[in-house]
PDB file of C-alpha atoms in Angstrom:
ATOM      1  CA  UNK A  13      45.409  11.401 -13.939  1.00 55.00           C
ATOM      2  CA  UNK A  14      45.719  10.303 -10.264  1.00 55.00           C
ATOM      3  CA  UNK A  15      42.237  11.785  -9.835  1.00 62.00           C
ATOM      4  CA  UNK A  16      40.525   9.768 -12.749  1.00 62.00           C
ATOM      5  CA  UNK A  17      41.945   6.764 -10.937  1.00 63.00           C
ATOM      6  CA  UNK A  18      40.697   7.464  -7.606  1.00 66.00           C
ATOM      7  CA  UNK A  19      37.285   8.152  -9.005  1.00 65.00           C
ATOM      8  CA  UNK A  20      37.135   4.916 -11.066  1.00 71.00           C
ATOM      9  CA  UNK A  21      37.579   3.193  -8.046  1.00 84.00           C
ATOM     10  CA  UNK A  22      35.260   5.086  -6.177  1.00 84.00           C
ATOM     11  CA  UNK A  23      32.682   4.397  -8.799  1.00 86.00           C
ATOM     12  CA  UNK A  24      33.221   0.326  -8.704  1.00 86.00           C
ATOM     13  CA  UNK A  25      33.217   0.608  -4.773  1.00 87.00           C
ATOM     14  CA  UNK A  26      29.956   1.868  -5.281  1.00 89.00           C
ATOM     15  CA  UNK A  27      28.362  -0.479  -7.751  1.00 90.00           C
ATOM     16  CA  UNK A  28      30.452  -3.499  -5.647  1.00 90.00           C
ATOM     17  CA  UNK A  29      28.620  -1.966  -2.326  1.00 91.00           C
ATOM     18  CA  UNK A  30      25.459  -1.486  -4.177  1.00 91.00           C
ATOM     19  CA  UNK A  31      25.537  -5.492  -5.194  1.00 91.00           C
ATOM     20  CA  UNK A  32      26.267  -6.695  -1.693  1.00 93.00           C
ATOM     21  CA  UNK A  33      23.340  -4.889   0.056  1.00 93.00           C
ATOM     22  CA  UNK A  34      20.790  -5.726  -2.770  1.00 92.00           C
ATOM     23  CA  UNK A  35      21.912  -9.337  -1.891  1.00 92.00           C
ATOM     24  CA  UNK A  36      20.577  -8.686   1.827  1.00 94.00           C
ATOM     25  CA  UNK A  37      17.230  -7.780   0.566  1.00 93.00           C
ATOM     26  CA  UNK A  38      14.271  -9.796   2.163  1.00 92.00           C
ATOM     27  CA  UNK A  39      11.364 -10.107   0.039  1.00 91.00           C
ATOM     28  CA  UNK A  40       7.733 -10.503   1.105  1.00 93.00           C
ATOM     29  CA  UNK A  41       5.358 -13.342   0.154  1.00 96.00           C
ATOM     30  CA  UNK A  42       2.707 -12.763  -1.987  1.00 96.00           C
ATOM     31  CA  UNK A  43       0.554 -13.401   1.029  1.00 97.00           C
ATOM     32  CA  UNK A  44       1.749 -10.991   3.566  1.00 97.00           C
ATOM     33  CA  UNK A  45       1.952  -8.494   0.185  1.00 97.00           C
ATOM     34  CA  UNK A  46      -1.681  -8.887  -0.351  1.00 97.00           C
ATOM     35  CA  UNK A  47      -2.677  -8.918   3.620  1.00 98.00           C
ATOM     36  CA  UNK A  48      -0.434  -5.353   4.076  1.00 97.00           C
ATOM     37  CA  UNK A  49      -2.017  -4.224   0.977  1.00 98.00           C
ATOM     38  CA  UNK A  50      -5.711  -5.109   2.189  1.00 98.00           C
ATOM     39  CA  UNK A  51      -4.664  -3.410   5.495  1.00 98.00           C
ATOM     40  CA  UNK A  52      -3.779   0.190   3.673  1.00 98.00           C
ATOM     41  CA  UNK A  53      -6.890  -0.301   1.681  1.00 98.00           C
ATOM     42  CA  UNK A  54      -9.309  -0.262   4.543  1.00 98.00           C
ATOM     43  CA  UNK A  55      -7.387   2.225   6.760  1.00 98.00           C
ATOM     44  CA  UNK A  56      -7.726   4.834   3.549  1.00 98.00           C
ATOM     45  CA  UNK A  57     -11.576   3.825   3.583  1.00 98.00           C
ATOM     46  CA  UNK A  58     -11.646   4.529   7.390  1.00 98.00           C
ATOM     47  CA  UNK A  59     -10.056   7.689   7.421  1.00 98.00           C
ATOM     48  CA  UNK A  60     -11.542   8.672   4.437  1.00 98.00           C
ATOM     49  CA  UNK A  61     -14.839   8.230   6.093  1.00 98.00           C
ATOM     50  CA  UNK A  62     -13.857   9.826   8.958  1.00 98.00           C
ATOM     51  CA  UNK A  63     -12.941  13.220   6.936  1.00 98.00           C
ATOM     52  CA  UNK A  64     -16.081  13.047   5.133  1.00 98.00           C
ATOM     53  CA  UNK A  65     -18.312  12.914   8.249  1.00 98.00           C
ATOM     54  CA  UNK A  66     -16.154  15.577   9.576  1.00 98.00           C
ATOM     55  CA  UNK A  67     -15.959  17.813   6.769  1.00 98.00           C
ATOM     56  CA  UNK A  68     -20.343  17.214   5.982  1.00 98.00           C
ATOM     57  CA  UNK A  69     -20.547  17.624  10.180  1.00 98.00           C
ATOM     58  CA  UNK A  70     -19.018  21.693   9.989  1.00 98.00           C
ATOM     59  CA  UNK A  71     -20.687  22.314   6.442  1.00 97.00           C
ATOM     60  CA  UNK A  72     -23.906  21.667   8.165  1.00 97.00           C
ATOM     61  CA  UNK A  73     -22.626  23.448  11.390  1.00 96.00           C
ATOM     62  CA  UNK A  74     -21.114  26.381   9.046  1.00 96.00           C
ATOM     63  CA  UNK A  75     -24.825  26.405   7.056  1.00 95.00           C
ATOM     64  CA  UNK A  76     -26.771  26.242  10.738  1.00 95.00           C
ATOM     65  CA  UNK A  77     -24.318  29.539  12.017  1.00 93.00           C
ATOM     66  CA  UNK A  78     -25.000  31.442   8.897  1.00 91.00           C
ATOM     67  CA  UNK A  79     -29.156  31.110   9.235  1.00 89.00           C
ATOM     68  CA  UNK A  80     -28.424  31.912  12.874  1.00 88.00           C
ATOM     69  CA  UNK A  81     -26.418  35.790  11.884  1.00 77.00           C
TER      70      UNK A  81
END
């Protein structure tokens, strides 16, 4: 019994807890949300681009090696 008590308490400590630090949350604007958002965007395009060139560079390499042998 004693432990059904403790663990009801433990439970709304939680859930009490839980409703004070989602009161602390800061959200973004819709402005800095769509800047951050352009900002992934064109870094995935950039490195994207950057594995393709790579990845076409050593096929071509790989292709030159194997006329070579």
């Amino acid at each position: 019994m004693a432990d059904q008590i403790k663990k009801e308490s433990k439970i709304k400590k939680f859930f009490k807890d839980y409703k004070s630090e989602f009161k602390k949350i800061v959200w973004p604007e819709k402005g800095d949300t769509l800047k951050q958002s352009g900002i992934v965007i064109v870094s995935i395009i950039v490195v994207g681009a950057a594995i393709f060139l790579l990845d076409t560079g050593f096929a071509k390499l790989l292709e030159w090696l194997g006329k070579i042998i």
